[in-house]
Each structure stands twice: as structure tokens, then as C-alpha cells.
Short mmCIF file of C-alpha atoms and ligand atoms in Angstrom, two decimals:
data_model
loop_
_atom_site.label_atom_id
_atom_site.label_comp_id
_atom_site.label_asym_id
_atom_site.label_seq_id
_atom_site.Cartn_x
_atom_site.Cartn_y
_atom_site.Cartn_z
CA MET A 15 -21.95 -5.77 11.90
CA ASN A 16 -19.57 -5.29 14.84
CA THR A 17 -19.04 -1.57 14.39
CA GLN A 18 -16.75 -1.05 17.37
CA ARG A 19 -14.42 -3.88 16.35
CA LEU A 20 -14.07 -2.36 12.87
CA ILE A 21 -13.31 1.06 14.32
CA ASP A 22 -10.80 -0.41 16.79
CA THR A 23 -8.98 -2.38 14.10
CA ALA A 24 -8.82 0.60 11.74
CA ARG A 25 -7.39 2.76 14.52
CA GLU A 26 -4.96 0.09 15.60
CA LEU A 27 -3.59 -0.11 12.06
CA VAL A 28 -2.60 3.55 12.12
CA ALA A 29 -1.60 3.83 15.80
CA ASP A 30 1.85 4.47 17.29
CA ASP A 31 3.31 6.02 14.16
CA LYS A 32 3.39 2.63 12.49
CA GLY A 33 2.31 1.67 8.99
CA LEU A 34 1.50 -1.32 6.83
CA LEU A 35 3.66 -3.70 4.89
CA ALA A 36 2.04 -4.77 1.62
CA MET A 37 3.40 -8.25 0.89
CA ASP A 38 0.42 -9.28 -1.19
CA GLU A 39 1.95 -9.54 -4.64
CA SER A 40 -0.03 -12.01 -6.72
CA ASN A 41 1.92 -15.07 -7.89
CA PRO A 42 2.56 -13.63 -11.38
CA THR A 43 3.78 -10.30 -9.92
CA CYS A 44 5.95 -12.00 -7.31
CA ASN A 45 7.40 -14.30 -9.98
CA GLU A 46 8.18 -11.30 -12.18
CA ARG A 47 10.11 -9.66 -9.32
CA PHE A 48 11.92 -12.92 -8.57
CA ALA A 49 12.85 -13.33 -12.24
CA GLN A 50 14.76 -10.02 -12.17
CA PHE A 51 17.21 -11.59 -9.71
CA GLY A 52 17.26 -15.13 -11.06
CA ILE A 53 15.22 -16.46 -8.11
CA SER A 54 13.25 -19.62 -8.90
CA GLN A 55 9.58 -18.93 -9.46
CA THR A 56 8.05 -21.68 -7.35
CA GLU A 57 5.55 -21.89 -4.53
CA GLU A 58 8.36 -22.95 -2.18
CA ALA A 59 10.52 -19.94 -3.13
CA ARG A 60 7.58 -17.60 -2.49
CA ARG A 61 7.01 -19.32 0.87
CA ALA A 62 10.68 -19.01 1.81
CA TYR A 63 10.59 -15.32 0.90
CA ARG A 64 7.49 -14.60 2.94
CA GLN A 65 8.85 -16.67 5.83
CA TRP A 66 11.93 -14.53 6.29
CA ILE A 67 9.85 -11.38 5.92
CA VAL A 68 7.40 -12.32 8.69
CA THR A 69 10.24 -13.47 10.97
CA THR A 70 12.31 -10.30 10.52
CA PRO A 71 13.45 -9.29 14.01
CA GLY A 72 11.82 -6.10 15.26
CA LEU A 73 9.48 -5.74 12.28
CA ALA A 74 6.54 -5.03 14.61
CA ASP A 75 8.34 -1.93 15.93
CA SER A 76 7.38 -0.17 12.68
CA ILE A 77 4.70 -2.33 11.09
CA SER A 78 1.14 -2.54 12.44
CA GLY A 79 -0.35 -4.77 9.76
CA ALA A 80 0.76 -6.93 6.85
CA ILE A 81 -1.28 -7.55 3.71
CA LEU A 82 -0.98 -11.12 2.46
CA TYR A 83 -1.93 -12.85 -0.77
CA ASP A 84 -4.29 -15.84 -0.82
CA GLU A 85 -1.43 -18.33 -1.26
CA THR A 86 0.55 -16.75 1.59
CA LEU A 87 -2.36 -16.79 4.03
CA ARG A 88 -2.52 -20.56 3.48
CA GLN A 89 1.22 -21.08 3.99
CA HIS A 90 3.19 -21.95 7.12
CA LYS A 91 6.61 -21.43 8.62
CA ASP A 92 9.00 -24.41 8.62
CA ASP A 93 7.73 -25.30 12.11
CA GLY A 94 4.12 -25.47 10.92
CA THR A 95 2.96 -22.10 12.31
CA PRO A 96 0.60 -20.40 9.84
CA PHE A 97 1.99 -17.05 8.67
CA ALA A 98 -1.11 -15.26 9.97
CA LYS A 99 -0.46 -16.63 13.47
CA ALA A 100 3.27 -15.87 13.27
CA LEU A 101 2.39 -12.24 12.51
CA LEU A 102 -0.23 -12.02 15.26
CA ASP A 103 2.22 -13.52 17.76
CA VAL A 104 4.57 -10.57 17.27
CA GLY A 105 1.76 -7.99 17.26
CA ILE A 106 1.26 -7.48 13.52
CA ILE A 107 -2.35 -7.67 12.29
CA PRO A 108 -2.76 -9.96 9.25
CA GLY A 109 -4.75 -8.72 6.28
CA ILE A 110 -5.58 -10.12 2.85
CA LYS A 111 -5.74 -8.85 -0.72
CA VAL A 112 -9.14 -9.92 -2.02
CA ASP A 113 -9.42 -8.42 -5.49
CA LEU A 114 -8.70 -10.71 -8.44
CA GLY A 115 -6.74 -8.17 -10.42
CA ALA A 116 -7.29 -5.33 -12.87
CA LYS A 117 -8.59 -6.47 -16.27
CA ASP A 118 -9.20 -4.54 -19.50
CA LEU A 119 -12.34 -2.42 -19.29
CA ALA A 120 -14.53 -3.38 -22.25
CA THR A 121 -14.83 -0.67 -24.95
CA HIS A 122 -12.25 1.51 -23.13
CA ALA A 123 -8.80 0.97 -24.62
CA GLY A 124 -6.03 1.56 -22.09
CA GLU A 125 -8.32 1.44 -19.05
CA LYS A 126 -8.84 -1.22 -16.39
CA ILE A 127 -11.57 -2.49 -14.10
CA THR A 128 -10.78 -4.57 -11.03
CA GLU A 129 -12.60 -7.89 -10.75
CA GLY A 130 -13.43 -10.12 -7.80
CA LEU A 131 -16.88 -9.25 -6.46
CA ASP A 132 -18.50 -12.57 -7.46
CA GLY A 133 -18.27 -14.96 -4.52
CA LEU A 134 -16.52 -12.36 -2.37
CA ARG A 135 -18.89 -12.80 0.61
CA GLY A 136 -17.85 -16.47 0.89
CA ARG A 137 -14.15 -15.73 0.46
CA LEU A 138 -14.25 -13.02 3.14
CA ALA A 139 -15.85 -15.44 5.61
CA GLU A 140 -13.08 -17.96 4.93
CA TYR A 141 -10.33 -15.34 5.25
CA GLY A 142 -11.84 -14.13 8.53
CA ASP A 143 -11.77 -17.70 9.86
CA MET A 144 -8.11 -17.92 8.84
CA GLY A 145 -7.24 -14.87 10.95
CA ALA A 146 -7.42 -11.92 8.55
CA ARG A 147 -8.79 -8.78 10.21
CA PHE A 148 -8.63 -6.44 7.27
CA ALA A 149 -8.68 -6.63 3.48
CA LYS A 150 -7.45 -4.74 0.44
CA TRP A 151 -8.84 -4.07 -3.03
CA ARG A 152 -6.84 -2.12 -5.62
CA ALA A 153 -8.41 -0.17 -8.45
CA VAL A 154 -6.10 1.11 -11.19
CA ILE A 155 -6.62 4.45 -12.91
CA ALA A 156 -4.31 5.25 -15.81
CA ILE A 157 -3.67 8.75 -17.13
CA GLY A 158 -3.40 9.12 -20.90
CA GLU A 159 -4.72 10.83 -23.98
CA GLY A 160 -8.49 11.07 -23.39
CA PHE A 161 -8.56 9.06 -20.17
CA PRO A 162 -9.46 8.30 -17.43
CA SER A 163 -13.03 8.24 -18.68
CA ARG A 164 -15.97 8.94 -16.45
CA SER A 165 -17.13 5.37 -16.93
CA CYS A 166 -13.79 3.98 -15.72
CA LEU A 167 -13.82 6.18 -12.62
CA GLU A 168 -17.43 5.30 -11.81
CA ALA A 169 -17.08 1.56 -12.44
CA ASN A 170 -13.96 1.29 -10.26
CA ALA A 171 -15.43 3.43 -7.49
CA HIS A 172 -18.58 1.31 -7.52
CA ALA A 173 -16.57 -1.93 -7.24
CA LEU A 174 -14.45 -0.50 -4.41
CA ALA A 175 -17.58 0.49 -2.49
CA ARG A 176 -19.30 -2.88 -3.03
CA TYR A 177 -16.13 -4.58 -1.79
CA ALA A 178 -15.86 -2.27 1.24
CA ALA A 179 -19.47 -2.89 2.26
CA LEU A 180 -19.00 -6.67 2.03
CA CYS A 181 -15.83 -6.43 4.13
CA GLN A 182 -17.55 -4.51 6.89
CA GLU A 183 -20.45 -6.97 6.87
CA ALA A 184 -17.87 -9.76 7.37
CA GLY A 185 -16.08 -7.87 10.18
CA LEU A 186 -12.98 -7.02 8.14
CA VAL A 187 -11.69 -3.46 7.80
CA PRO A 188 -11.59 -2.53 4.11
CA ILE A 189 -8.53 -0.80 2.77
CA VAL A 190 -9.83 1.12 -0.21
CA GLU A 191 -7.05 1.54 -2.78
CA PRO A 192 -7.73 3.67 -5.83
CA GLU A 193 -4.31 3.97 -7.49
CA VAL A 194 -3.73 6.68 -10.06
CA LEU A 195 -0.69 5.35 -11.91
CA MET A 196 2.53 7.37 -12.26
CA THR A 197 3.10 6.16 -15.84
CA GLY A 198 3.13 9.04 -18.33
CA ASP A 199 4.68 12.43 -18.96
CA HIS A 200 1.82 14.45 -17.45
CA PRO A 201 2.57 17.29 -15.02
CA LEU A 202 1.77 17.32 -11.30
CA GLU A 203 -1.42 19.34 -11.91
CA ARG A 204 -2.87 16.59 -14.12
CA CYS A 205 -2.26 13.98 -11.44
CA LEU A 206 -3.93 16.32 -8.94
CA LYS A 207 -7.00 16.70 -11.13
CA VAL A 208 -7.33 12.98 -11.82
CA THR A 209 -6.71 11.98 -8.19
CA GLU A 210 -9.34 14.50 -7.06
CA GLU A 211 -11.90 13.11 -9.51
CA THR A 212 -11.03 9.58 -8.48
CA LEU A 213 -11.45 10.26 -4.75
CA ARG A 214 -14.66 12.21 -5.29
CA ASN A 215 -16.17 9.26 -7.13
CA VAL A 216 -14.91 6.80 -4.51
CA PHE A 217 -16.47 8.65 -1.57
CA ILE A 218 -19.78 9.17 -3.40
CA GLN A 219 -19.98 5.41 -3.94
CA LEU A 220 -18.80 4.55 -0.41
CA ASN A 221 -21.60 6.69 0.98
CA CYS A 222 -24.08 5.19 -1.46
CA GLN A 223 -23.19 1.66 -0.29
CA ARG A 224 -23.39 2.80 3.36
CA VAL A 225 -19.79 2.07 4.19
CA MET A 226 -18.89 3.22 7.70
CA LEU A 227 -16.05 5.66 7.15
CA GLU A 228 -14.70 5.29 10.70
CA GLY A 229 -14.11 1.59 10.02
CA MET A 230 -12.06 1.82 6.82
CA LEU A 231 -8.70 3.12 5.61
CA LEU A 232 -7.87 4.87 2.35
CA LYS A 233 -4.80 3.79 0.39
CA PRO A 234 -4.22 6.38 -2.31
CA ASN A 235 -1.31 7.38 -4.51
CA MET A 236 0.72 10.44 -3.64
CA VAL A 237 0.08 13.27 -6.09
CA VAL A 238 3.21 13.30 -8.25
CA PRO A 239 4.21 14.28 -11.79
CA GLY A 240 4.24 11.45 -14.36
CA LEU A 241 7.38 9.32 -14.30
CA THR A 242 8.65 10.74 -17.60
CA CYS A 243 7.49 14.32 -17.00
CA LEU A 244 10.45 16.63 -17.55
CA GLU A 245 9.45 18.82 -14.64
CA GLN A 246 9.87 16.73 -11.48
CA LYS A 247 8.94 18.40 -8.18
CA THR A 248 10.46 18.76 -4.74
CA ALA A 249 9.23 16.64 -1.85
CA ASP A 250 7.64 19.78 -0.38
CA ASP A 251 5.69 20.41 -3.61
CA VAL A 252 4.46 16.81 -3.64
CA ALA A 253 3.55 17.05 0.05
CA ASP A 254 1.59 20.28 -0.35
CA THR A 255 -0.28 19.10 -3.44
CA THR A 256 -1.08 15.68 -2.00
CA VAL A 257 -2.40 17.12 1.26
CA LYS A 258 -4.45 19.73 -0.63
CA CYS A 259 -6.01 16.95 -2.67
CA LEU A 260 -6.81 14.86 0.42
CA LEU A 261 -8.24 17.80 2.39
CA ARG A 262 -10.62 18.54 -0.46
CA ASN A 263 -11.82 14.98 -0.90
CA VAL A 264 -11.32 12.72 2.13
CA PRO A 265 -13.88 13.05 4.94
CA ALA A 266 -12.51 13.65 8.44
CA ALA A 267 -14.27 10.50 9.70
CA VAL A 268 -11.73 8.29 7.91
CA PRO A 269 -9.09 7.41 10.56
CA GLY A 270 -6.11 7.04 8.27
CA VAL A 271 -4.58 7.50 4.86
CA ALA A 272 -1.90 4.89 4.09
CA PHE A 273 -0.09 5.65 0.85
CA LEU A 274 1.00 3.10 -1.72
CA SER A 275 4.49 3.65 -3.13
CA GLY A 276 3.55 2.99 -6.76
CA GLY A 277 7.09 2.37 -7.99
CA GLN A 278 8.83 5.28 -6.24
CA SER A 279 12.16 4.29 -4.74
CA GLY A 280 12.16 3.58 -1.03
CA GLU A 281 14.08 6.76 -0.30
CA LEU A 282 11.84 9.00 -2.32
CA ALA A 283 8.65 7.52 -0.88
CA SER A 284 9.97 8.07 2.67
CA GLU A 285 11.18 11.56 1.82
CA ARG A 286 7.77 12.62 0.49
CA LEU A 287 5.86 11.04 3.38
CA ASN A 288 8.25 12.78 5.75
CA ALA A 289 7.64 16.15 4.08
CA MET A 290 3.88 15.73 4.53
CA ASN A 291 4.29 15.00 8.22
CA VAL A 292 6.84 17.76 8.78
CA ARG A 293 4.51 20.31 7.22
CA PHE A 294 1.10 19.11 8.38
CA ARG A 295 1.39 16.73 11.34
CA GLY A 296 -1.09 17.59 14.08
CA ARG A 297 -3.15 19.75 11.71
CA LEU A 298 -4.93 17.01 9.75
CA PRO A 299 -8.05 14.99 10.61
CA TRP A 300 -6.50 11.64 9.61
CA ALA A 301 -3.15 9.92 10.19
CA LEU A 302 -0.82 10.01 7.19
CA THR A 303 1.06 6.75 6.98
CA PHE A 304 2.39 4.14 4.58
CA SER A 305 1.26 0.84 3.10
CA PHE A 306 4.25 0.21 0.86
CA ALA A 307 5.25 -2.94 -0.99
CA ARG A 308 8.16 -2.12 -3.31
CA ALA A 309 9.40 0.87 -1.28
CA ILE A 310 9.98 -1.47 1.68
CA GLN A 311 10.76 -4.80 0.06
CA GLN A 312 12.80 -3.98 -3.04
CA PRO A 313 16.25 -3.37 -1.47
CA ALA A 314 15.83 -6.48 0.69
CA LEU A 315 14.77 -8.64 -2.26
CA GLU A 316 17.82 -7.42 -4.15
CA ILE A 317 20.06 -8.58 -1.31
CA TRP A 318 18.29 -11.93 -0.75
CA ARG A 319 18.38 -13.19 -4.34
CA GLY A 320 16.94 -16.51 -3.19
CA GLN A 321 20.04 -17.37 -1.10
CA GLU A 322 19.63 -18.61 2.49
CA ALA A 323 23.05 -17.12 3.32
CA ASN A 324 21.71 -13.63 2.54
CA VAL A 325 18.60 -13.80 4.74
CA SER A 326 20.01 -11.98 7.72
CA LEU A 327 21.29 -9.03 5.66
CA ALA A 328 18.03 -8.91 3.71
CA GLN A 329 16.04 -8.83 6.95
CA HIS A 330 18.20 -5.95 8.11
CA ALA A 331 17.46 -4.02 4.92
CA LEU A 332 13.73 -4.71 5.21
CA SER A 333 13.60 -3.65 8.82
CA TYR A 334 15.64 -0.57 8.00
CA ARG A 335 13.22 0.69 5.33
CA ALA A 336 10.28 -0.03 7.63
CA LYS A 337 11.95 2.05 10.34
CA CYS A 338 12.68 4.86 7.88
CA ASN A 339 8.97 5.04 7.15
CA ARG A 340 8.04 5.09 10.81
CA MET A 341 10.42 8.04 11.17
CA ALA A 342 8.80 9.65 8.13
CA ARG A 343 5.40 9.29 9.78
CA ARG A 344 6.76 11.37 12.63
CA GLY A 345 8.37 13.85 10.28
CA GLU A 346 11.76 12.68 11.59
CA TYR A 347 13.19 10.83 8.60
CA PRO A 348 16.91 11.53 8.90
CA ALA A 349 18.14 14.35 6.71
CA ALA A 350 21.20 12.20 6.03
CA MET A 351 19.02 9.84 4.00
CA GLN A 352 17.45 12.55 1.88
CA GLY A 353 19.02 13.27 -1.45
CA ASN A 354 18.17 15.70 -4.18
CA SER A 355 14.40 15.63 -3.88
CA THR A 356 13.75 16.40 -7.54
CA GLU A 357 15.62 13.31 -8.70
CA SER A 358 13.86 10.72 -10.81
CA ALA A 359 11.09 8.82 -9.07
CA SER A 360 12.77 5.55 -9.96
CA ARG A 361 16.03 6.41 -8.20
CA SER A 362 17.32 3.20 -6.66
CA ASP A 363 18.08 2.57 -3.02
CA SER A 364 21.56 2.01 -1.81
CA SER A 365 21.70 -0.51 0.99
CA SER A 366 25.31 0.44 1.65
CA ASN A 367 24.53 3.82 3.20
CA LEU A 368 22.29 2.75 6.04
CA VAL A 369 22.38 5.31 8.81
CA THR A 370 21.55 4.52 12.41
CA ILE A 371 17.91 4.85 13.28
CA LYS A 372 16.68 4.23 16.79
P1 13P B 411 3.55 -0.49 -3.97
O1 13P B 411 3.87 0.19 -2.67
O2 13P B 411 4.67 -1.29 -4.53
O3 13P B 411 2.89 0.42 -4.95
O4 13P B 411 2.45 -1.58 -3.64
C1 13P B 411 1.39 -1.22 -2.84
C2 13P B 411 0.28 -2.13 -3.11
O5 13P B 411 -0.26 -2.71 -2.21
C3 13P B 411 -0.16 -2.28 -4.50
O6 13P B 411 -1.47 -2.75 -4.49
#
């Protein structure tokens, strides 16, 4: 195992106040998002979409790494350049989602287990040859009446740790993503408790499988009230609770925490990340950054709608949200972009009120 290379890649991914762009939607998920805007659900449409994303001017100013899906890693630009090379050429590290999705956990109604360990060693070797330098595996933890169960937390933590160990063996930095879902009407405190239990289980298993903490990144949810909880919280409340949860459960050896957005609007995700960095930057052992999919892509997808004529505007919107998040990492997300911070988590972005960000 090339320990130093793993450490260097993990650090590079969280350096310079940048973050990650998750563009690793599986084909069914990508098709679902396309369907909302009447975009054709074909391999060529997905390639066209990913092509304009990776060629967005200035994307590398805010984005250190991009997570691709298997199909995307095998695709090329019109001129034949593989997407992984196109990213590397502009200074963005290519990564790959390697889990095969969350499936029903047997005998546990409402709970999921992520699959994909069988054959993973071989797939990682192939992905490494194709240029991927890091990988991602997402575990899904739902909150509901009587769950998450201990067995769900342990099974998912075990799978995450087995995946992470295999990644490091193959020279790829594992991004360990245990996502506690926002679905539900539970209060902030319940999300805190479940996220704490989740992270505790994950780090027990990571240690058990001898994963080198310096050569991995954590991709957790922010600690937020359930989407339909009547008592939504301010960005400062979310920031304080999330950081408390991380300080209690994430070892200082981990170089970075890169949040998923989980269905929060782009604005709200930036606002909450900003609040964490305003209040704690320079006082935490790890970098606090972003690894958003929807919170960066959604406004741009809405503009694109599968039309070549809209590409330039869509690229502008994508680059804009990426820049907003880089500002949020510095705790400098413009106040002008921040609304009423207790608004619904699904508040939509307005691409018409873009303010100037340097
Ligand atoms: P969202 O930011 O849309 O939650 O996606 C992040 C991700 O990578 C999901 O696995």
C-alpha cells in the first residue's frame, strides 16, 4: 500500500478551500432527474450532460475532485478525450462511485444495506487503471418508528469499512459516506443521536479493518431536523449541532469532512456550510468542505433542459454554485445570498439573483 500517495491525495482533495462535485448519479437516478425536465433518458443525453459539466470554464477554481459513475468514467468528450483525462487536464482529480446501490435489508422493513463488495477488488484495479484516484461508497440510514436498528448500523458500517480497506489496498482514497436521511418529521436532536450512533459504528469498523484514517475522507450528512419537522432550525443551530456531533465522533487524523447535500437547496447547503466555517474555522482538526451533487447541479440542470443552446448559461449556474461553496468553506458566503435561514430545506434556488463572486 502506497501510504504517502493516499495521504497526499486525501489532502489534495480538501486543499485550497475547494470541495468535491458529486456527478455520480446512477443511470436510474440520472434518468429520474432528466425526466423532471423532459430530457431524453439515453446514454448519449447523459454523456452530453457530463460533457458540459466537465468542460465548464473555471470549474477547477472551486472543485478539487469529481466523483463519476461507472458509465461516465468510460465515456469521452466529442473529441475522444476520456472524461477522466479532461478533468485531470484542468486540475480536477477524478473519482468513482463503486457501491452498487442500497437494497432492502432482509428482515428489517424500511431499512437498507448497500451492496457491491463482491468483485470489488477487481473493479477497483480497473478503475485505477482508468485514472480514478479516489472512490465513494454510500450507506443509507433512515430514521423512523423503531429504526435505525443496531443491525442496520453495524451491517452498513462493516460494509463501508471493508470497502475502505479494499480501496486503500488498491491505492484509491476511500470517501466513506454514511448518509442519515432527512426524510421524516423528527427533531434536530433525533438526527444528532442517530448520526452520532452511525459515526461511532463507522469508526469502530474502520479501525477494525485497519483503514488508515489519514488516507480517507468522511462524507456525512449535516445534522438537521427532518424535512417535515415543524420546528426548522437556523443555520447557526445546524452548524453548532453538526460540529458537536463531528467533534465527538470523528478522529482528528481524518484530513477532511466533505458534506453531502442530501436534498437541501443549493442556497441552504451553502448557508449552513458557511455558518460552520464562520463559527469554527481554524479551531477544528479537519477541513469542513462539500461534496454536493444536487446542491451544485440542480439549478444548472433546470436551465439546461437538454438543449444545446442553454449550455453556456447552465455552465454559468454550475460554476456559480461551486464558487458559492468555496466561499462557504472560507466562511465568506455572501450575506446577499442568504435568506431566512429557517426556511424549508427544500427551498429552491433562483438562478436570476446571482451576485458577483470573485
Ligand atoms: P447530494 O449532495 O445530492 O446528496 O449527493 C451527494 C452524493 O454523492 C450522494 O451519494
